[in-house]
Amino acid sequence: AQSVTQPDIHITVSEGASLELRCNYSYGATPYLFWYVQSPGQGLQLLLKYFSGDTLVQGIKGFEAEFKRSQSSFNLRKPSVHWSDAAEYFCAVVPLGGYQKVTFGTGTKLQVIP
Amino acid sequence: DGGITQSPKYLFRKEGQNVTLSCEQNLNHDAMYWYRQDPGQGLRLIYYSQIVNDFQKGDIAEGYSVSREKKESFPLTVTSAQKNPTAFYLCASSLTGGGGYTFGSGTRLTVV
């Protein structure tokens, strides 16, 4: 069965510092990969997605993610964090052709300090 | 603007009552989903529907029921059989070709 691991439950960074959130997946073939962001009490918003092609994908709000097949990873990065980035971030995996079979990670909560 | 509307935002239920959570989308998406979110557990799929008048159970369907009479609407009923219904419920939709989900803003259900 496919699985997604986000090893960091909480991360605290200073405003202006760089950010990397980790995501590892376990699946037989390269799946579709997504990152979502959730503000408190709100739904999830899609940040970016990887289907194929260039392994570095750009998303909204200045985020990017790099797909590394050899490491089964899809880490999310941002060069300079803003206070408004404080939220919970979810990595998600979808098998090819199985759009309804999304597996979400358990989330990483980001705290930004001044 | 297109999107998904969930209502109400907050809902309180007494023990033994059924309650229905509303989800409406105007994105012309074929597929719709209901997820339950509990702290530290990520999102768990309750039910999903790929076309009108058809739906499938997800990983935690017991104690829940859905209907899909219109493409735009996918209401979720939390029945009295659901032993621990207090949670945050999220509705989502997508194109059947994939591309990511669009989520509603959620309904927080509390049993009192």
XYZ file of N, CA and C in Angstrom:
678
model
N 0.847 -1.198 0.000
C 0.000 0.000 0.000
C 0.877 1.240 0.000
N 0.384 2.262 -0.667
C 1.171 3.480 -0.709
C 1.122 4.191 0.635
N 2.163 4.931 0.930
C 2.204 5.688 2.172
C 2.992 6.961 1.959
N 2.729 7.906 2.809
C 3.434 9.188 2.769
C 3.914 9.495 4.174
N 5.163 9.886 4.286
C 5.742 10.206 5.589
C 6.223 11.642 5.606
N 5.727 12.376 6.575
C 6.258 13.707 6.852
C 6.901 13.605 8.230
N 8.205 13.509 8.288
C 8.855 13.164 9.553
C 8.831 14.265 10.604
N 8.616 15.493 10.174
C 8.614 16.610 11.124
C 7.187 17.010 11.438
N 6.801 16.876 12.708
C 5.454 17.266 13.109
C 5.365 18.783 13.244
N 6.386 19.375 13.882
C 6.453 20.824 14.049
C 7.814 21.318 13.578
N 7.806 22.476 12.952
C 9.050 23.158 12.592
C 8.886 24.628 12.930
N 9.937 25.191 13.531
C 9.948 26.624 13.836
C 11.105 27.275 13.099
N 10.810 28.339 12.362
C 11.851 29.074 11.652
C 11.666 30.565 11.918
N 12.736 31.286 11.773
C 12.681 32.738 11.916
C 12.233 33.356 10.608
N 11.517 34.448 10.708
C 11.078 35.157 9.508
C 12.303 35.562 8.689
N 12.248 35.298 7.399
C 13.364 35.609 6.521
C 14.309 34.440 6.304
N 14.226 33.432 7.147
C 15.078 32.255 6.994
C 14.519 31.341 5.914
N 15.359 30.423 5.468
C 14.914 29.462 4.464
C 14.164 28.315 5.142
N 13.397 27.611 4.325
C 12.544 26.545 4.847
C 12.638 25.317 3.953
N 12.698 24.156 4.586
C 12.550 22.915 3.835
C 11.680 21.964 4.647
N 10.601 21.508 4.063
C 9.717 20.535 4.687
C 9.872 19.217 3.948
N 10.048 18.145 4.705
C 10.363 16.862 4.104
C 9.121 16.015 3.845
N 9.179 15.270 2.760
C 8.115 14.345 2.407
C 8.740 13.140 1.714
N 8.478 11.963 2.222
C 8.914 10.731 1.585
C 7.703 9.863 1.313
N 7.733 9.162 0.216
C 6.607 8.326 -0.124
C 7.082 6.909 -0.404
N 6.156 6.002 -0.284
C 6.432 4.610 -0.574
C 5.387 4.144 -1.569
N 5.860 3.844 -2.773
C 4.935 3.410 -3.813
C 5.725 2.708 -4.895
N 5.110 1.760 -5.568
C 5.814 0.955 -6.557
C 6.293 1.752 -7.756
N 5.481 2.688 -8.208
C 5.840 3.498 -9.365
C 5.793 4.963 -8.955
N 6.352 5.808 -9.762
C 6.313 7.239 -9.449
C 4.877 7.730 -9.520
N 4.385 8.211 -8.409
C 3.005 8.689 -8.402
C 2.944 10.177 -8.741
N 1.751 10.709 -8.754
C 1.584 12.147 -8.774
C 1.812 12.644 -7.343
N 2.434 13.810 -7.213
C 2.805 14.336 -5.907
C 2.288 15.755 -5.742
N 1.831 16.061 -4.538
C 1.225 17.360 -4.272
C 1.684 17.877 -2.908
N 1.670 19.183 -2.781
C 1.775 19.848 -1.492
C 0.569 20.772 -1.339
N -0.029 20.683 -0.129
C -1.143 21.551 0.221
C -0.791 22.323 1.490
N -1.446 23.477 1.663
C -1.273 24.270 2.872
C -2.642 24.502 3.505
N -2.673 24.466 4.838
C -3.925 24.672 5.556
C -3.722 25.695 6.671
N -4.442 26.793 6.612
C -4.456 27.756 7.698
C -5.454 27.267 8.746
N -5.299 27.685 10.005
C -6.171 27.185 11.076
C -7.648 27.371 10.771
N -8.417 26.305 10.925
C -9.856 26.358 10.717
C -10.297 26.487 9.280
N -9.375 26.287 8.361
C -9.689 26.436 6.941
C -9.483 25.125 6.182
N -9.906 25.140 4.916
C -9.629 24.001 4.069
C -8.190 24.013 3.571
N -7.862 23.045 2.731
C -6.517 22.949 2.181
C -6.458 23.668 0.839
N -5.308 24.282 0.586
C -5.081 24.957 -0.684
C -3.902 24.308 -1.384
N -4.052 24.045 -2.656
C -2.982 23.420 -3.418
C -1.835 24.404 -3.638
N -0.626 24.019 -3.228
C 0.564 24.846 -3.437
C 1.239 24.523 -4.761
N 1.424 23.238 -5.030
C 2.088 22.816 -6.256
C 1.878 21.327 -6.461
N 2.234 20.875 -7.663
C 2.049 19.470 -7.994
C 3.122 19.021 -8.979
N 3.439 17.742 -8.926
C 4.386 17.138 -9.856
C 3.716 15.955 -10.520
N 3.730 15.977 -11.853
C 3.209 14.842 -12.611
C 4.345 14.146 -13.354
N 5.159 14.922 -14.047
C 6.274 14.371 -14.815
C 7.124 15.538 -15.277
N 8.245 15.226 -15.932
C 9.066 16.276 -16.507
C 10.052 16.857 -15.523
N 10.224 18.151 -15.572
C 11.192 18.843 -14.728
C 10.959 18.501 -13.265
N 12.013 18.073 -12.593
C 11.847 17.608 -11.219
C 11.762 18.744 -10.209
N 12.034 19.951 -10.619
C 11.877 21.114 -9.753
C 10.615 21.847 -10.203
N 9.627 21.900 -9.326
C 8.367 22.523 -9.692
C 8.130 23.771 -8.851
N 7.585 24.767 -9.507
C 7.285 26.021 -8.833
C 5.807 26.070 -8.480
N 5.532 26.673 -7.343
C 4.147 26.777 -6.921
C 3.765 28.206 -6.586
N 2.672 28.319 -5.897
C 2.199 29.638 -5.507
C 2.910 30.085 -4.239
N 2.828 31.369 -3.926
C 3.372 31.948 -2.694
C 4.883 31.773 -2.567
N 5.579 31.603 -3.686
C 7.031 31.511 -3.647
C 7.586 30.157 -3.259
N 6.742 29.129 -3.173
C 7.197 27.792 -2.817
C 7.669 27.023 -4.050
N 8.578 26.096 -3.812
C 9.011 25.165 -4.833
C 9.227 23.806 -4.192
N 9.245 22.773 -5.005
C 9.492 21.431 -4.491
C 10.329 20.677 -5.504
N 11.162 19.786 -4.994
C 12.022 19.000 -5.859
C 11.719 17.522 -5.690
N 11.452 16.867 -6.788
C 11.206 15.434 -6.813
C 12.543 14.720 -7.005
N 12.849 13.796 -6.092
C 14.061 12.984 -6.208
C 13.643 11.524 -6.206
N 13.681 10.940 -7.385
C 13.224 9.564 -7.538
C 14.058 8.600 -6.698
N 15.365 8.812 -6.681
C 16.263 7.879 -5.981
C 16.012 7.879 -4.480
N 15.499 8.972 -3.958
C 15.238 9.077 -2.528
C 13.751 8.979 -2.209
N 12.901 8.811 -3.218
C 11.449 8.794 -3.026
C 11.001 9.981 -2.175
N 11.521 11.137 -2.559
C 11.212 12.326 -1.764
C 10.645 13.431 -2.634
N 9.940 14.313 -1.977
C 9.332 15.465 -2.651
C 9.295 16.583 -1.627
N 10.452 17.171 -1.364
C 10.580 18.169 -0.307
C 10.158 19.550 -0.782
N 9.512 20.249 0.107
C 9.009 21.597 -0.173
C 9.998 22.621 0.354
N 10.260 23.666 -0.409
C 11.240 24.681 -0.003
C 10.723 26.079 -0.260
N 11.268 26.994 0.540
C 11.020 28.411 0.305
C 12.268 29.151 0.768
N 12.824 30.030 -0.048
C 14.099 30.677 0.304
C 13.993 31.665 1.462
N 12.841 32.307 1.629
C 12.698 33.311 2.677
C 11.261 33.274 3.198
N 11.121 32.857 4.428
C 9.787 32.644 4.988
C 9.196 33.950 5.512
N 7.918 34.111 5.300
C 7.174 35.271 5.789
C 6.272 34.825 6.930
N 5.918 35.744 7.817
C 5.075 35.366 8.963
C 3.751 34.735 8.500
N 3.270 35.160 7.337
C 1.991 34.640 6.845
C 2.085 33.193 6.361
N 3.308 32.649 6.311
C 3.471 31.244 5.913
C 3.173 30.286 7.055
N 2.991 30.800 8.260
C 2.671 29.933 9.393
C 1.356 29.219 9.126
N 1.413 27.894 9.090
C 0.251 27.083 8.714
C 0.669 25.628 8.851
N -0.211 24.736 8.433
C 0.127 23.321 8.396
C 0.239 22.897 6.934
N 1.241 22.106 6.652
C 1.543 21.706 5.281
C 1.401 20.194 5.141
N 0.714 19.801 4.072
C 0.452 18.389 3.828
C 1.020 17.971 2.479
N 1.744 16.879 2.498
C 2.197 16.238 1.283
C 1.157 15.180 0.909
N 0.921 14.983 -0.388
C -0.072 13.993 -0.820
C 0.433 13.245 -2.042
N 0.011 12.005 -2.138
C 0.438 11.116 -3.205
C -0.787 10.515 -3.874
N -0.769 10.453 -5.189
C -1.850 9.846 -5.956
C -1.237 8.888 -6.969
N -1.679 7.640 -7.021
C -1.130 6.725 -8.031
C -1.590 7.134 -9.416
N -0.796 6.801 -10.411
C -1.148 7.132 -11.785
C -2.510 6.543 -12.122
N -3.416 7.385 -12.611
C -4.739 6.930 -12.994
C -5.695 6.736 -11.838
N -5.231 6.982 -10.638
C -6.088 6.752 -9.476
C -6.361 8.014 -8.700
N -6.887 9.013 -9.387
C -7.045 10.327 -8.784
C -7.849 10.304 -7.503
N -8.669 9.284 -7.315
C -9.507 9.237 -6.127
C -8.807 8.575 -4.947
N -7.638 8.038 -5.169
C -6.937 7.309 -4.118
C -5.789 8.140 -3.568
N -6.121 9.306 -3.082
C -5.098 10.192 -2.536
C -4.710 9.728 -1.145
N -3.423 9.694 -0.881
C -2.922 9.436 0.465
C -2.238 10.704 0.951
N -2.688 11.206 2.085
C -2.113 12.412 2.665
C -1.133 12.047 3.769
N -0.085 12.837 3.889
C 0.766 12.736 5.061
C 0.053 13.312 6.268
N 0.665 13.159 7.417
C 0.036 13.621 8.650
C 0.260 15.097 8.930
N 1.029 15.753 8.074
C 1.165 17.196 8.169
C 2.367 17.655 8.972
N 2.880 18.829 8.606
C 3.934 19.517 9.355
C 3.435 20.908 9.685
N 3.420 21.218 10.972
C 2.954 22.534 11.393
C 4.140 23.480 11.460
N 4.030 24.572 10.725
C 5.116 25.552 10.649
C 4.802 26.752 11.532
N 5.746 27.064 12.406
C 5.655 28.272 13.216
C 6.735 29.233 12.752
N 6.395 30.490 12.588
C 7.344 31.506 12.151
C 7.512 32.522 13.267
N 8.753 32.708 13.695
C 9.012 33.663 14.783
C 9.686 34.914 14.224
N 9.398 36.060 14.843
C 9.940 37.330 14.314
C 11.454 37.389 14.447
N -16.643 33.759 -8.790
C -15.523 32.832 -8.800
C -16.002 31.438 -8.449
N -15.402 30.429 -9.106
C -15.770 29.060 -8.803
C -15.134 28.596 -7.509
N -15.836 27.666 -6.849
C -15.296 27.143 -5.617
C -16.213 26.138 -4.982
N -15.873 25.771 -3.754
C -16.680 24.813 -2.987
C -17.170 25.500 -1.730
N -18.441 25.346 -1.458
C -19.040 25.949 -0.274
C -19.505 24.855 0.666
N -18.988 24.903 1.889
C -19.444 23.982 2.916
C -20.240 24.761 3.953
N -21.330 24.165 4.390
C -22.110 24.791 5.449
C -22.732 23.729 6.334
N -22.969 24.063 7.626
C -22.486 25.278 8.274
C -21.005 25.190 8.606
N -20.428 26.255 9.090
C -19.016 26.232 9.484
C -18.848 25.504 10.819
N -19.810 25.714 11.713
C -19.808 25.032 13.005
C -21.154 24.339 13.188
N -21.114 23.147 13.762
C -22.330 22.362 13.950
C -22.222 21.607 15.268
N -23.309 21.669 16.025
C -23.345 20.964 17.296
C -24.445 19.915 17.231
N -24.101 18.738 17.713
C -25.045 17.626 17.638
C -25.195 16.979 19.004
N -26.414 16.620 19.307
C -26.636 15.879 20.539
C -26.431 14.397 20.264
N -26.108 13.688 21.296
C -25.943 12.239 21.181
C -27.209 11.633 20.589
N -27.048 10.722 19.622
C -28.191 10.026 19.049
C -28.856 10.726 17.880
N -28.372 11.916 17.536
C -28.965 12.643 16.413
C -28.186 12.409 15.133
N -28.903 12.459 14.020
C -28.247 12.513 12.716
C -28.101 13.973 12.315
N -27.014 14.300 11.666
C -26.827 15.651 11.139
C -26.292 15.557 9.715
N -26.640 16.548 8.905
C -26.203 16.564 7.512
C -25.341 17.793 7.250
N -24.189 17.540 6.657
C -23.256 18.592 6.284
C -23.409 18.832 4.783
N -23.471 20.110 4.426
C -23.701 20.472 3.034
C -22.380 20.738 2.315
N -22.313 20.348 1.044
C -21.163 20.654 0.190
C -21.667 20.924 -1.219
N -21.387 22.124 -1.715
C -21.817 22.519 -3.055
C -20.612 23.073 -3.813
N -20.483 22.669 -5.094
C -19.387 23.189 -5.914
C -19.921 23.699 -7.257
N -19.290 24.741 -7.745
C -19.667 25.286 -9.056
C -18.471 25.278 -10.001
N -17.624 24.278 -9.840
C -16.414 24.136 -10.646
C -16.623 23.189 -11.824
N -17.805 22.594 -11.910
C -18.097 21.591 -12.938
C -17.195 20.359 -12.807
N -16.782 20.072 -11.580
C -15.983 18.881 -11.335
C -16.877 17.658 -11.231
N -16.426 16.551 -11.805
C -17.198 15.323 -11.715
C -17.040 14.622 -10.366
N -15.837 14.661 -9.823
C -15.546 13.899 -8.611
C -15.645 14.767 -7.363
N -16.228 14.200 -6.330
C -16.333 14.887 -5.049
C -15.997 13.918 -3.923
N -15.520 14.477 -2.807
C -14.967 13.664 -1.725
C -15.356 14.269 -0.369
N -15.409 13.390 0.631
C -15.518 13.829 2.014
C -14.362 13.241 2.810
N -13.697 14.128 3.553
C -12.598 13.721 4.421
C -12.915 14.132 5.855
N -12.357 13.355 6.757
C -12.407 13.694 8.174
C -10.982 14.011 8.616
N -10.844 15.071 9.393
C -9.518 15.461 9.867
C -9.527 15.505 11.384
N -8.627 14.748 11.977
C -8.413 14.757 13.421
C -6.962 15.151 13.681
N -6.699 15.823 14.778
C -5.322 16.269 15.066
C -4.333 15.112 15.015
N -3.255 15.325 14.286
C -2.186 14.335 14.231
C -2.464 13.133 13.346
N -3.620 13.105 12.676
C -3.949 11.928 11.863
C -4.085 12.253 10.387
N -3.811 13.451 9.999
C -3.965 13.782 8.593
C -5.417 13.732 8.173
N -5.656 13.462 6.913
C -7.002 13.404 6.368
C -7.350 11.955 6.043
N -8.536 11.562 6.414
C -8.998 10.212 6.129
C -10.260 10.272 5.287
N -10.289 9.460 4.224
C -11.369 9.500 3.249
C -12.594 8.769 3.781
N -13.742 9.455 3.728
C -14.990 8.863 4.199
C -15.755 8.246 3.020
N -16.074 9.061 2.043
C -16.775 8.648 0.835
C -16.270 9.477 -0.336
N -16.431 8.925 -1.545
C -16.170 9.703 -2.727
C -17.155 9.314 -3.822
N -17.312 10.239 -4.760
C -18.258 10.036 -5.861
C -17.609 10.532 -7.141
N -17.658 9.707 -8.161
C -17.055 10.089 -9.435
C -18.077 10.602 -10.433
N -19.322 10.194 -10.261
C -20.390 10.658 -11.148
C -21.682 10.732 -10.357
N -22.644 11.403 -10.911
C -23.945 11.528 -10.264
C -24.566 10.150 -10.060
N -25.240 10.003 -8.929
C -25.939 8.768 -8.554
C -25.015 7.577 -8.331
N -23.761 7.854 -8.077
C -22.809 6.794 -7.765
C -21.802 7.285 -6.747
N -21.482 6.456 -5.753
C -20.477 6.828 -4.762
C -19.886 5.552 -4.170
N -18.686 5.685 -3.615
C -17.981 4.550 -3.037
C -17.513 4.881 -1.630
N -17.407 3.846 -0.821
C -16.903 4.009 0.533
C -15.406 4.267 0.498
N -14.988 5.107 1.413
C -13.568 5.312 1.615
C -13.075 4.444 2.751
N -12.076 4.932 3.465
C -11.431 4.128 4.502
C -12.210 4.083 5.812
N -13.062 5.081 6.053
C -13.757 5.161 7.344
C -15.230 5.482 7.150
N -15.929 4.722 6.316
C -17.317 5.035 5.956
C -18.350 4.663 7.025
N -17.980 3.834 7.973
C -18.961 3.370 8.952
C -19.520 4.526 9.767
N -20.871 4.592 9.826
C -21.519 5.658 10.577
C -21.802 6.902 9.757
N -21.482 6.854 8.480
C -21.709 7.980 7.577
C -22.531 7.531 6.370
N -23.242 8.465 5.760
C -23.928 8.190 4.501
C -23.868 9.428 3.624
N -23.955 9.222 2.312
C -23.892 10.322 1.353
C -24.935 10.107 0.263
N -25.146 11.140 -0.528
C -25.962 11.045 -1.736
C -25.326 11.936 -2.783
N -25.597 11.616 -4.044
C -25.089 12.457 -5.136
C -26.173 12.525 -6.216
N -27.184 13.324 -5.919
C -28.317 13.464 -6.835
C -28.056 14.515 -7.898
N -27.158 15.440 -7.595
C -26.783 16.480 -8.558
C -25.272 16.557 -8.639
N -24.773 16.966 -9.762
C -23.326 17.072 -9.944
C -22.722 18.062 -8.953
N -23.475 19.103 -8.626
C -22.939 20.177 -7.811
C -22.937 19.869 -6.315
N -23.684 18.865 -5.890
C -23.945 18.684 -4.474
C -23.577 17.295 -3.978
N -22.972 17.240 -2.785
C -22.535 15.954 -2.221
C -22.680 16.030 -0.696
N -23.889 15.982 -0.179
C -24.083 16.103 1.261
C -23.662 14.849 2.021
N -23.168 15.075 3.222
C -22.728 13.995 4.110
C -23.613 13.975 5.348
N -24.160 12.802 5.660
C -24.925 12.638 6.884
C -24.108 11.852 7.887
N -23.950 12.432 9.060
C -23.287 11.753 10.167
C -24.379 11.141 11.014
N -24.439 9.838 11.037
C -25.540 9.173 11.729
C -25.194 8.904 13.187
N -26.199 8.494 13.922
C -25.997 8.184 15.343
C -25.110 6.960 15.529
N -24.899 6.211 14.447
C -24.026 5.034 14.529
C -22.546 5.404 14.563
N -22.210 6.643 14.231
C -20.819 7.084 14.266
C -20.468 7.352 15.719
N -19.556 6.576 16.261
C -19.290 6.599 17.702
C -18.509 7.817 18.153
N -17.695 8.364 17.294
C -16.868 9.494 17.689
C -16.896 10.552 16.591
N -18.011 11.256 16.438
C -18.164 12.140 15.290
C -17.500 13.505 15.421
N -17.058 13.873 16.608
C -16.448 15.191 16.775
C -15.169 15.268 15.958
N -15.145 16.147 14.970
C -14.004 16.256 14.055
C -14.238 17.436 13.130
N -13.234 17.692 12.308
C -13.306 18.700 11.252
C -13.537 17.958 9.945
N -14.586 18.328 9.213
C -14.948 17.625 7.995
C -14.677 18.508 6.782
N -13.991 17.936 5.822
C -13.611 18.667 4.618
C -14.201 18.013 3.389
N -14.775 18.824 2.544
C -15.293 18.383 1.254
C -14.315 18.844 0.181
N -14.142 18.057 -0.844
C -13.240 18.425 -1.930
C -13.827 17.965 -3.258
N -13.308 18.519 -4.326
C -13.732 18.083 -5.658
C -12.520 18.087 -6.576
N -12.648 17.358 -7.687
C -11.564 17.332 -8.659
C -12.103 16.917 -10.021
N -11.299 17.181 -11.027
C -11.570 16.612 -12.328
C -11.218 15.131 -12.285
N -11.839 14.331 -13.081
C -11.561 12.901 -13.036
C -10.199 12.568 -13.633
N -9.586 13.512 -14.315
C -8.247 13.264 -14.836
C -7.150 13.574 -13.848
N -7.509 13.978 -12.651
C -6.503 14.333 -11.661
C -6.233 15.820 -11.667
N -5.072 16.233 -11.195
C -4.733 17.653 -11.190
C -4.844 18.301 -9.844
N -5.200 17.532 -8.860
C -5.295 18.112 -7.528
C -6.717 18.404 -7.133
N -6.917 18.550 -5.837
C -8.234 18.790 -5.297
C -8.436 20.272 -5.024
N -9.711 20.671 -5.067
C -10.132 21.949 -4.521
C -10.938 21.632 -3.272
N -10.561 22.270 -2.165
C -11.214 21.993 -0.890
C -12.167 23.110 -0.501
N -13.205 22.729 0.241
C -14.038 23.710 0.915
C -13.342 24.160 2.188
N -13.987 25.073 2.914
C -13.377 25.631 4.115
C -13.689 24.827 5.369
N -14.460 23.756 5.226
C -14.642 22.828 6.325
C -15.834 23.103 7.221
N -16.280 22.048 7.904
C -17.320 22.127 8.939
C -16.781 21.457 10.185
N -16.832 22.185 11.290
C -16.399 21.596 12.560
C -17.623 21.093 13.300
N -17.680 19.796 13.486
C -18.807 19.143 14.166
C -18.403 18.784 15.588
N -19.252 19.162 16.516
C -19.011 18.850 17.923
C -20.242 18.165 18.503
N -20.011 17.067 19.180
C -21.104 16.372 19.865
C -21.196 16.886 21.286
N -22.406 17.299 21.677
C -22.592 17.869 23.015
C -23.520 16.985 23.837
